[in-house]
Structures are given as structure tokens and as C-alpha cells.
Amino acid sequence: MQAAVYHGIEDIRIETVPTPEPGPDEAVMRVGAAGICGTDLRIYGNGHHRIPEGETRILGHELAGEIVAVGANVTALKPGMRVGIAPNMGCGHCPQCVAGWTNLCADYTAFGISLNGAFAEYMLITQEAIEQGNIVPIPADVPMHVAALAEPLSCVMNGQDAVNIRPGDSVMVVGAGPIGLMHVQLARLSGARQVIMSELSDTRLEEAAAQGADVLINPARDDVKARVLEATDGEGANVVIIAAPAARAQEEALDWVSRQGRINLFGGLPKDRPTIQFNSNLVHYKQLMVTGTTGSNVRQYRASMGLIVAGRIKLDEIARPRLPLDQIHEGIARSKSGKDMRVLIEPSA
Ligand SMILES: [Zn+2]
Ligand SMILES: [Zn+2]
């Protein structure tokens, strides 16, 4: 089969590699679509501690496909089934796994990171992925490129679960990339009375408006705090979600949020500059809650796929461009440029 094989930093090669064959407790799927995520870009640019030097890996963890072969002991899956897969598996017995947070297991495995992922025509599905409930069937009318985005949507859900959006809340999202737009849709679904979007690109602000953002702020020309206060009758936003690697926004969120407000630091900061100035008196006197989230658990993945299947969240506009496997380098470049939405690779196209 054809695969985009990661050999090391900034070294991904399109190669012919053996097509995986399932062991007795495994399955193989034909990849329908796989999103290029910030994590893939970080591995491409900086490497990853779960990919030791000298080892190769097929990246890609936002994925959907069709089962083509199953091992003799596998009863839950059948060839022809269309599935999405939550990419993280845990050890099964540590406190985080027991609580259902396999994504926070110190001893995790994950497709596209410690296991081969979806930037290939076929992917091996491991026994633990099947047994831990990571494989989620999808109906025929949900396209692969949309189903693949259940994974980033589940990360968005994890961020919003942490800040507990309630009907009537004013919700501010910083960053109108694909993730920010998913935050807009999910916040509206959770009952936000208003979604405020702050974003430096006017094109992206327009996309946010099309996805349901009500108040558009461009920090390049607007006084963000003044605009937020104006939009919220001087109260500030009840929830602020920073969906961009923006240290300044993380600091200033304390000014934009209302008393008893909740903040989610959704995006990580660059590895070499992770420290911010944080006015802890604002957290204290405004009685704030500041949360961080990373990835998602299998429950959130299933719930996200449920929203997609039910048509409550629409990701078609966010799933673009869609490129064949041999254009993965183009895909990486376009993903980095920040001009496109979620770039997807379609290896079987
Ligand atoms: Zn991802
Ligand atoms: Zn564990």
C-alpha cells in the first residue's frame, strides 16, 4: 500500500509499505479520510518522545474508514462497516483509565503517535482499540471527511465540558480556525445566548459569522475588552475559550471574563515559551475558574460522533481542502499557513 511515512523531523516520505494484515484479535480498515492536526504539525516540526529516533511512523489520528478484514476472534466488527476511531487507548488499570480518562493515561498508546495512523491506504486496528470501545460505527450517509472530524470535535467538547456552558451564557471564543469554529457551533448547541469571536483574520471572522458567531472582534483594530464589555452590558463573557496558541489572549482573558466566569485554555503555547503573566488577584476577586484540557475521552468521542450523525453539528464547511495522499506535503504546508480550514487527506480517493 501507499503510505506517508514519518522518518524524522521534517522528513515524511510517500512510500510503498506492506499492507497490514490482522492478527486473530485485530482488524484492518481502508482509510477514508484523515485530518492534519496541530499535533501532526508539531511531530513533523519537532519530533515526538513516543517516536524514538530511528523508528518510522505513519501519522494521522483524526480518521474514519471502512473495515476490510477482521481476525478470527473479532465479533464486534465486520468487513464493510464504516467506522470512526477514538485514537487514544490507556493501560486500563491506572486511576485515570479507571475514571474513563484513557487520554490522560501516562502509559497511553495512540494511533498516529505510538501506533501507525491514517496517512496511508490501510490502517491496522489493534486489539485494545476494539476492546476499549474506541471503534464507533457510522451510517452510510455521513461522509468520511466529516466523520474524521469527530476527533477534533471531541477535543472541543472536552474543553466545553470543563467550563460547563449553561443556557443563556455569553461565550467568547478566541481564534476562528477549524477548532474555533467547532467551539462556536457547540456553544450555540449548549444554549449560549451569544457567541463572541476574536480573530486577527477578517476572512476567518466572516467564516465564524457564517457558523453562528454574533459579535466579531478583530484585535488588530478593536479594543477587545471594550467590545466584550459593550456586548455583555458591562458584565464580561461568562465563558472565554482560547482556541489559539496566544499567550497574550490567555493573560487578557481574565479581563474579558465576567465575575464567576470560566476560562478554558484550549490551545497549548509554543514549547519554548509556555509561561504567561497571570493576574491572580483577578482570579481571586472575580471568583474565576481557569481550566485546561487536552484531547478527549472515548465517551466524548462517541457523543461527538452522535452530534455529527444527528446533523446537530455541521462540519462540511470546516473539512477543507481534501487532498490525495501524495499531496501530504502540500497539505502540511496549507495547514501551517493558517489560511485553510481542517486539511484532510483522502488516501483511497
Ligand atoms: Zn488532533
Ligand atoms: Zn492508564
Short mmCIF file of C-alpha atoms and ligand atoms in Angstrom, two decimals:
data_model
loop_
_atom_site.label_atom_id
_atom_site.label_comp_id
_atom_site.label_asym_id
_atom_site.label_seq_id
_atom_site.Cartn_x
_atom_site.Cartn_y
_atom_site.Cartn_z
CA MET A 1 0.00 0.00 0.00
CA GLN A 2 0.94 3.64 -0.27
CA ALA A 3 1.72 5.44 2.98
CA ALA A 4 3.14 8.77 4.11
CA VAL A 5 5.92 7.55 6.39
CA TYR A 6 7.46 9.86 9.00
CA HIS A 7 11.21 9.22 9.23
CA GLY A 8 12.17 12.11 11.47
CA ILE A 9 11.86 15.85 11.79
CA GLU A 10 10.61 17.42 8.52
CA ASP A 11 11.03 14.08 6.79
CA ILE A 12 7.83 12.43 5.57
CA ARG A 13 8.09 10.22 2.50
CA ILE A 14 5.43 8.66 0.31
CA GLU A 15 6.43 5.00 0.19
CA THR A 16 5.12 1.58 -0.69
CA VAL A 17 4.94 -0.46 2.52
CA PRO A 18 3.37 -3.85 3.34
CA THR A 19 -0.42 -3.69 3.70
CA PRO A 20 -1.27 -4.58 7.32
CA GLU A 21 -2.84 -8.00 7.98
CA PRO A 22 -5.00 -8.51 11.07
CA GLY A 23 -3.92 -10.90 13.83
CA PRO A 24 -6.69 -13.05 15.41
CA ASP A 25 -7.87 -10.15 17.68
CA GLU A 26 -7.29 -7.28 15.26
CA ALA A 27 -8.89 -5.68 12.22
CA VAL A 28 -7.79 -3.65 9.21
CA MET A 29 -9.58 -0.66 7.75
CA ARG A 30 -9.28 1.19 4.47
CA VAL A 31 -8.76 4.83 5.40
CA GLY A 32 -11.47 7.10 4.02
CA ALA A 33 -10.20 10.41 5.37
CA ALA A 34 -7.68 11.68 7.90
CA GLY A 35 -7.33 15.24 9.18
CA ILE A 36 -4.00 17.03 9.57
CA CYS A 37 -3.98 18.35 13.12
CA GLY A 38 -1.71 20.68 15.09
CA THR A 39 -0.27 17.58 16.77
CA ASP A 40 0.80 16.21 13.38
CA LEU A 41 2.44 19.55 12.55
CA ARG A 42 4.26 19.55 15.90
CA ILE A 43 5.53 15.98 15.36
CA TYR A 44 6.61 16.90 11.83
CA GLY A 45 8.43 20.01 13.08
CA ASN A 46 9.80 18.86 16.46
CA GLY A 47 9.54 15.08 16.69
CA HIS A 48 7.77 13.21 19.49
CA HIS A 49 9.09 11.33 22.52
CA ARG A 50 6.92 8.33 21.61
CA ILE A 51 8.69 8.04 18.24
CA PRO A 52 12.32 7.27 19.14
CA GLU A 53 14.99 8.32 16.68
CA GLY A 54 15.50 5.69 14.00
CA GLU A 55 11.89 4.48 14.19
CA THR A 56 9.40 5.34 11.48
CA ARG A 57 5.70 6.04 11.96
CA ILE A 58 2.62 6.70 9.88
CA LEU A 59 0.97 9.78 11.44
CA GLY A 60 -2.73 10.75 11.36
CA HIS A 61 -5.16 10.31 14.29
CA GLU A 62 -8.34 12.11 13.11
CA LEU A 63 -9.73 9.37 10.99
CA ALA A 64 -12.61 7.40 9.52
CA GLY A 65 -12.67 4.43 7.22
CA GLU A 66 -14.17 1.11 6.25
CA ILE A 67 -13.36 -2.24 7.83
CA VAL A 68 -11.91 -4.58 5.19
CA ALA A 69 -10.59 -7.52 7.23
CA VAL A 70 -11.12 -8.89 10.74
CA GLY A 71 -9.25 -11.53 12.75
CA ALA A 72 -10.88 -14.85 13.68
CA ASN A 73 -11.71 -13.77 17.27
CA VAL A 74 -13.21 -10.38 16.40
CA THR A 75 -17.00 -10.42 16.59
CA ALA A 76 -17.76 -6.70 17.05
CA LEU A 77 -16.58 -5.68 13.58
CA LYS A 78 -17.43 -6.93 10.10
CA PRO A 79 -15.93 -6.13 6.71
CA GLY A 80 -17.89 -3.33 5.06
CA MET A 81 -18.61 -1.50 8.34
CA ARG A 82 -17.86 2.23 8.23
CA VAL A 83 -16.22 3.43 11.42
CA GLY A 84 -14.58 6.34 13.19
CA ILE A 85 -11.94 5.62 15.81
CA ALA A 86 -11.10 7.45 19.02
CA PRO A 87 -7.32 7.42 18.76
CA ASN A 88 -6.17 7.10 22.40
CA MET A 89 -6.02 3.87 24.38
CA GLY A 90 -4.97 3.59 28.01
CA CYS A 91 -3.32 0.90 30.13
CA GLY A 92 -6.75 0.11 31.58
CA HIS A 93 -5.80 0.00 35.27
CA CYS A 94 -4.32 3.35 36.35
CA PRO A 95 -6.58 5.88 38.18
CA GLN A 96 -7.13 7.94 35.01
CA CYS A 97 -8.13 4.90 32.95
CA VAL A 98 -10.41 3.62 35.69
CA ALA A 99 -12.11 7.04 35.67
CA GLY A 100 -12.56 6.80 31.90
CA TRP A 101 -9.83 9.27 31.01
CA THR A 102 -7.71 6.97 28.86
CA ASN A 103 -6.38 10.06 27.05
CA LEU A 104 -4.69 11.11 30.32
CA CYS A 105 -3.08 7.71 30.98
CA ALA A 106 0.68 8.09 31.46
CA ASP A 107 1.12 4.79 29.65
CA TYR A 108 -1.17 5.55 26.68
CA THR A 109 -0.94 4.31 23.14
CA ALA A 110 -2.42 6.27 20.25
CA PHE A 111 -2.94 5.81 16.54
CA GLY A 112 -0.73 8.20 14.60
CA ILE A 113 1.64 8.68 17.56
CA SER A 114 2.80 5.44 19.20
CA LEU A 115 0.99 3.24 16.64
CA ASN A 116 0.76 3.65 12.88
CA GLY A 117 -2.05 6.01 11.93
CA ALA A 118 -4.17 7.02 8.99
CA PHE A 119 -1.98 8.80 6.43
CA ALA A 120 -1.96 5.52 4.48
CA GLU A 121 -4.35 3.46 2.38
CA TYR A 122 -4.92 0.96 5.19
CA MET A 123 -4.53 1.00 8.97
CA LEU A 124 -4.23 -1.84 11.48
CA ILE A 125 -6.78 -1.64 14.30
CA THR A 126 -5.33 -3.11 17.48
CA GLN A 127 -6.99 -5.46 19.95
CA GLU A 128 -7.00 -2.84 22.73
CA ALA A 129 -8.75 -0.29 20.48
CA ILE A 130 -11.51 -2.82 19.79
CA GLU A 131 -11.77 -3.94 23.42
CA GLN A 132 -11.73 -0.43 24.94
CA GLY A 133 -14.69 0.68 22.81
CA ASN A 134 -12.77 3.10 20.59
CA ILE A 135 -14.37 1.91 17.34
CA VAL A 136 -17.63 3.74 16.56
CA PRO A 137 -19.82 2.70 13.60
CA ILE A 138 -21.03 5.47 11.30
CA PRO A 139 -24.05 5.37 8.98
CA ALA A 140 -23.71 5.41 5.20
CA ASP A 141 -24.98 8.99 4.84
CA VAL A 142 -22.17 10.54 6.88
CA PRO A 143 -19.21 11.21 4.58
CA MET A 144 -15.78 10.02 5.67
CA HIS A 145 -14.28 13.53 5.67
CA VAL A 146 -16.96 14.68 8.09
CA ALA A 147 -16.74 11.60 10.32
CA ALA A 148 -12.97 12.05 10.59
CA LEU A 149 -13.60 15.35 12.38
CA ALA A 150 -15.40 13.66 15.27
CA GLU A 151 -11.97 13.52 16.92
CA PRO A 152 -11.23 17.27 16.96
CA LEU A 153 -14.88 17.89 17.83
CA SER A 154 -14.48 15.60 20.84
CA CYS A 155 -11.50 17.68 21.99
CA VAL A 156 -13.70 20.78 21.65
CA MET A 157 -16.36 19.03 23.72
CA ASN A 158 -13.77 18.23 26.39
CA GLY A 159 -12.88 21.93 26.56
CA GLN A 160 -16.52 22.95 26.84
CA ASP A 161 -17.35 20.25 29.39
CA ALA A 162 -14.67 21.83 31.58
CA VAL A 163 -16.35 25.27 31.51
CA ASN A 164 -19.91 23.99 31.76
CA ILE A 165 -21.75 26.26 29.30
CA ARG A 166 -25.31 26.86 30.51
CA PRO A 167 -28.33 28.17 28.59
CA GLY A 168 -28.12 31.96 28.46
CA ASP A 169 -24.36 32.22 28.84
CA SER A 170 -22.30 34.66 26.84
CA VAL A 171 -19.42 32.68 25.34
CA MET A 172 -16.28 34.19 23.85
CA VAL A 173 -14.01 32.17 21.57
CA VAL A 174 -10.53 33.38 20.62
CA GLY A 175 -9.33 32.04 17.27
CA ALA A 176 -11.54 31.19 14.27
CA GLY A 177 -9.58 28.26 12.90
CA PRO A 178 -11.36 24.94 12.41
CA ILE A 179 -11.29 24.30 16.17
CA GLY A 180 -12.63 27.77 16.99
CA LEU A 181 -15.49 27.29 14.55
CA MET A 182 -16.39 23.98 16.17
CA HIS A 183 -16.42 25.82 19.52
CA VAL A 184 -18.86 28.34 18.04
CA GLN A 185 -21.27 25.63 16.89
CA LEU A 186 -21.05 23.58 20.08
CA ALA A 187 -21.52 26.66 22.30
CA ARG A 188 -24.68 27.56 20.43
CA LEU A 189 -25.92 23.99 20.76
CA SER A 190 -25.27 24.18 24.52
CA GLY A 191 -27.54 27.21 24.80
CA ALA A 192 -25.18 30.18 24.63
CA ARG A 193 -27.27 33.32 24.13
CA GLN A 194 -24.38 34.92 22.30
CA VAL A 195 -21.02 33.88 20.85
CA ILE A 196 -18.29 36.49 20.64
CA MET A 197 -15.38 35.73 18.28
CA SER A 198 -11.99 37.40 18.45
CA GLU A 199 -9.72 36.70 15.47
CA LEU A 200 -6.98 38.56 13.58
CA SER A 201 -8.03 37.46 10.10
CA ASP A 202 -11.10 39.15 8.61
CA THR A 203 -11.67 36.21 6.28
CA ARG A 204 -11.83 33.89 9.26
CA LEU A 205 -14.08 36.30 11.13
CA GLU A 206 -16.53 36.02 8.23
CA GLU A 207 -16.36 32.22 8.46
CA ALA A 208 -17.11 32.49 12.17
CA ALA A 209 -20.14 34.67 11.42
CA ALA A 210 -21.35 32.07 8.92
CA GLN A 211 -21.04 29.40 11.63
CA GLY A 212 -23.08 31.43 14.08
CA ALA A 213 -20.79 33.90 15.87
CA ASP A 214 -22.81 37.02 16.82
CA VAL A 215 -20.13 39.54 17.78
CA LEU A 216 -16.98 39.81 15.68
CA ILE A 217 -13.84 41.40 17.11
CA ASN A 218 -10.52 41.92 15.33
CA PRO A 219 -7.82 42.70 17.93
CA ALA A 220 -5.71 44.29 15.20
CA ARG A 221 -8.09 47.27 15.18
CA ASP A 222 -10.59 46.80 18.01
CA ASP A 223 -10.21 47.37 21.75
CA VAL A 224 -11.12 43.82 22.70
CA LYS A 225 -12.04 44.49 26.32
CA ALA A 226 -14.23 47.46 25.41
CA ARG A 227 -16.03 45.46 22.73
CA VAL A 228 -16.63 42.50 25.05
CA LEU A 229 -17.97 44.72 27.83
CA GLU A 230 -20.17 46.58 25.36
CA ALA A 231 -21.59 43.31 24.04
CA THR A 232 -22.30 41.97 27.54
CA ASP A 233 -23.79 45.03 29.27
CA GLY A 234 -20.54 45.59 31.12
CA GLU A 235 -20.52 42.11 32.67
CA GLY A 236 -17.90 40.36 30.55
CA ALA A 237 -18.30 36.96 28.91
CA ASN A 238 -19.41 34.12 31.19
CA VAL A 239 -17.07 31.76 29.36
CA VAL A 240 -13.85 32.50 27.46
CA ILE A 241 -12.23 29.77 25.37
CA ILE A 242 -8.75 30.43 23.99
CA ALA A 243 -8.57 28.25 20.88
CA ALA A 244 -5.29 29.69 19.61
CA PRO A 245 -1.66 29.44 20.79
CA ALA A 246 -1.88 33.03 22.04
CA ALA A 247 -0.16 33.88 25.34
CA ARG A 248 -1.50 37.47 25.37
CA ALA A 249 -5.06 36.26 24.95
CA GLN A 250 -4.59 33.82 27.84
CA GLU A 251 -3.48 36.71 30.05
CA GLU A 252 -6.15 39.15 28.91
CA ALA A 253 -8.95 36.61 29.18
CA LEU A 254 -9.02 37.47 32.89
CA ASP A 255 -10.20 40.97 31.87
CA TRP A 256 -12.76 39.76 29.34
CA VAL A 257 -14.47 37.20 31.56
CA SER A 258 -17.35 38.03 33.91
CA ARG A 259 -17.36 37.55 37.66
CA GLN A 260 -17.71 33.82 38.37
CA GLY A 261 -16.64 33.31 34.76
CA ARG A 262 -14.93 30.23 33.41
CA ILE A 263 -11.89 30.17 31.15
CA ASN A 264 -10.60 27.26 29.08
CA LEU A 265 -7.01 27.32 27.87
CA PHE A 266 -7.76 25.06 24.91
CA GLY A 267 -4.64 25.64 22.81
CA GLY A 268 -1.14 24.92 24.07
CA LEU A 269 1.63 27.52 23.84
CA PRO A 270 4.94 27.04 22.00
CA LYS A 271 7.15 24.60 23.93
CA ASP A 272 9.97 27.13 24.46
CA ARG A 273 7.64 29.93 25.69
CA PRO A 274 4.97 28.34 27.89
CA THR A 275 4.96 30.93 30.70
CA ILE A 276 2.46 33.79 30.94
CA GLN A 277 1.88 36.76 33.28
CA PHE A 278 -1.20 35.89 35.25
CA ASN A 279 -3.03 38.38 37.46
CA SER A 280 -4.05 36.02 40.21
CA ASN A 281 -5.94 38.78 42.03
CA LEU A 282 -8.43 38.83 39.18
CA VAL A 283 -8.97 35.10 39.58
CA HIS A 284 -9.37 35.64 43.31
CA TYR A 285 -11.62 38.72 43.41
CA LYS A 286 -13.75 37.78 40.40
CA GLN A 287 -14.04 34.21 41.69
CA LEU A 288 -12.94 32.73 38.38
CA MET A 289 -12.33 29.20 37.24
CA VAL A 290 -9.42 28.66 34.85
CA THR A 291 -9.30 25.24 33.18
CA GLY A 292 -7.06 23.38 30.77
CA THR A 293 -7.98 20.41 28.62
CA THR A 294 -6.14 18.17 26.21
CA GLY A 295 -7.52 15.57 23.84
CA SER A 296 -10.73 13.82 24.78
CA ASN A 297 -12.01 10.58 26.23
CA VAL A 298 -13.93 7.84 24.45
CA ARG A 299 -17.28 8.97 25.90
CA GLN A 300 -16.73 12.44 24.44
CA TYR A 301 -15.69 10.91 21.12
CA ARG A 302 -18.89 8.88 20.93
CA ALA A 303 -21.00 11.86 21.94
CA SER A 304 -19.33 13.98 19.25
CA MET A 305 -19.94 11.37 16.59
CA GLY A 306 -23.53 11.26 17.79
CA LEU A 307 -23.92 15.01 17.20
CA ILE A 308 -22.43 14.67 13.72
CA VAL A 309 -24.62 11.70 12.80
CA ALA A 310 -27.72 13.53 14.07
CA GLY A 311 -26.82 16.58 11.98
CA ARG A 312 -26.68 18.85 15.05
CA ILE A 313 -23.12 19.88 14.25
CA LYS A 314 -22.23 20.56 10.61
CA LEU A 315 -18.60 20.10 9.70
CA ASP A 316 -18.75 20.01 5.91
CA GLU A 317 -17.65 23.65 5.61
CA ILE A 318 -14.79 23.07 8.04
CA ALA A 319 -13.49 19.92 6.29
CA ARG A 320 -11.44 21.51 3.51
CA PRO A 321 -9.35 21.24 1.48
CA ARG A 322 -9.39 17.49 0.82
CA LEU A 323 -6.21 16.19 -0.79
CA PRO A 324 -4.94 12.80 -2.03
CA LEU A 325 -2.20 11.03 -0.06
CA ASP A 326 0.61 12.01 -2.42
CA GLN A 327 -0.12 15.68 -1.69
CA ILE A 328 0.58 15.34 2.03
CA HIS A 329 3.41 17.88 1.88
CA GLU A 330 1.08 20.38 0.28
CA GLY A 331 -1.43 19.52 2.99
CA ILE A 332 1.10 20.16 5.75
CA ALA A 333 2.10 23.49 4.21
CA ARG A 334 -1.52 24.58 3.83
CA SER A 335 -2.33 23.51 7.37
CA LYS A 336 0.61 25.56 8.67
CA SER A 337 -0.36 28.60 6.62
CA GLY A 338 -3.50 29.09 8.73
CA LYS A 339 -5.45 30.10 5.63
CA ASP A 340 -7.39 26.88 5.16
CA MET A 341 -9.78 25.07 7.43
CA ARG A 342 -9.14 21.44 8.51
CA VAL A 343 -6.97 19.91 5.76
CA LEU A 344 -7.90 16.29 5.11
CA ILE A 345 -6.02 13.53 3.36
CA GLU A 346 -8.13 11.03 1.42
CA PRO A 347 -5.81 8.06 0.80
CA SER A 348 -8.36 5.96 -1.09
CA ALA A 349 -9.59 8.79 -3.33
ZN ZN B 1 -5.81 16.07 16.52
ZN ZN B 2 -3.89 4.07 32.33
#
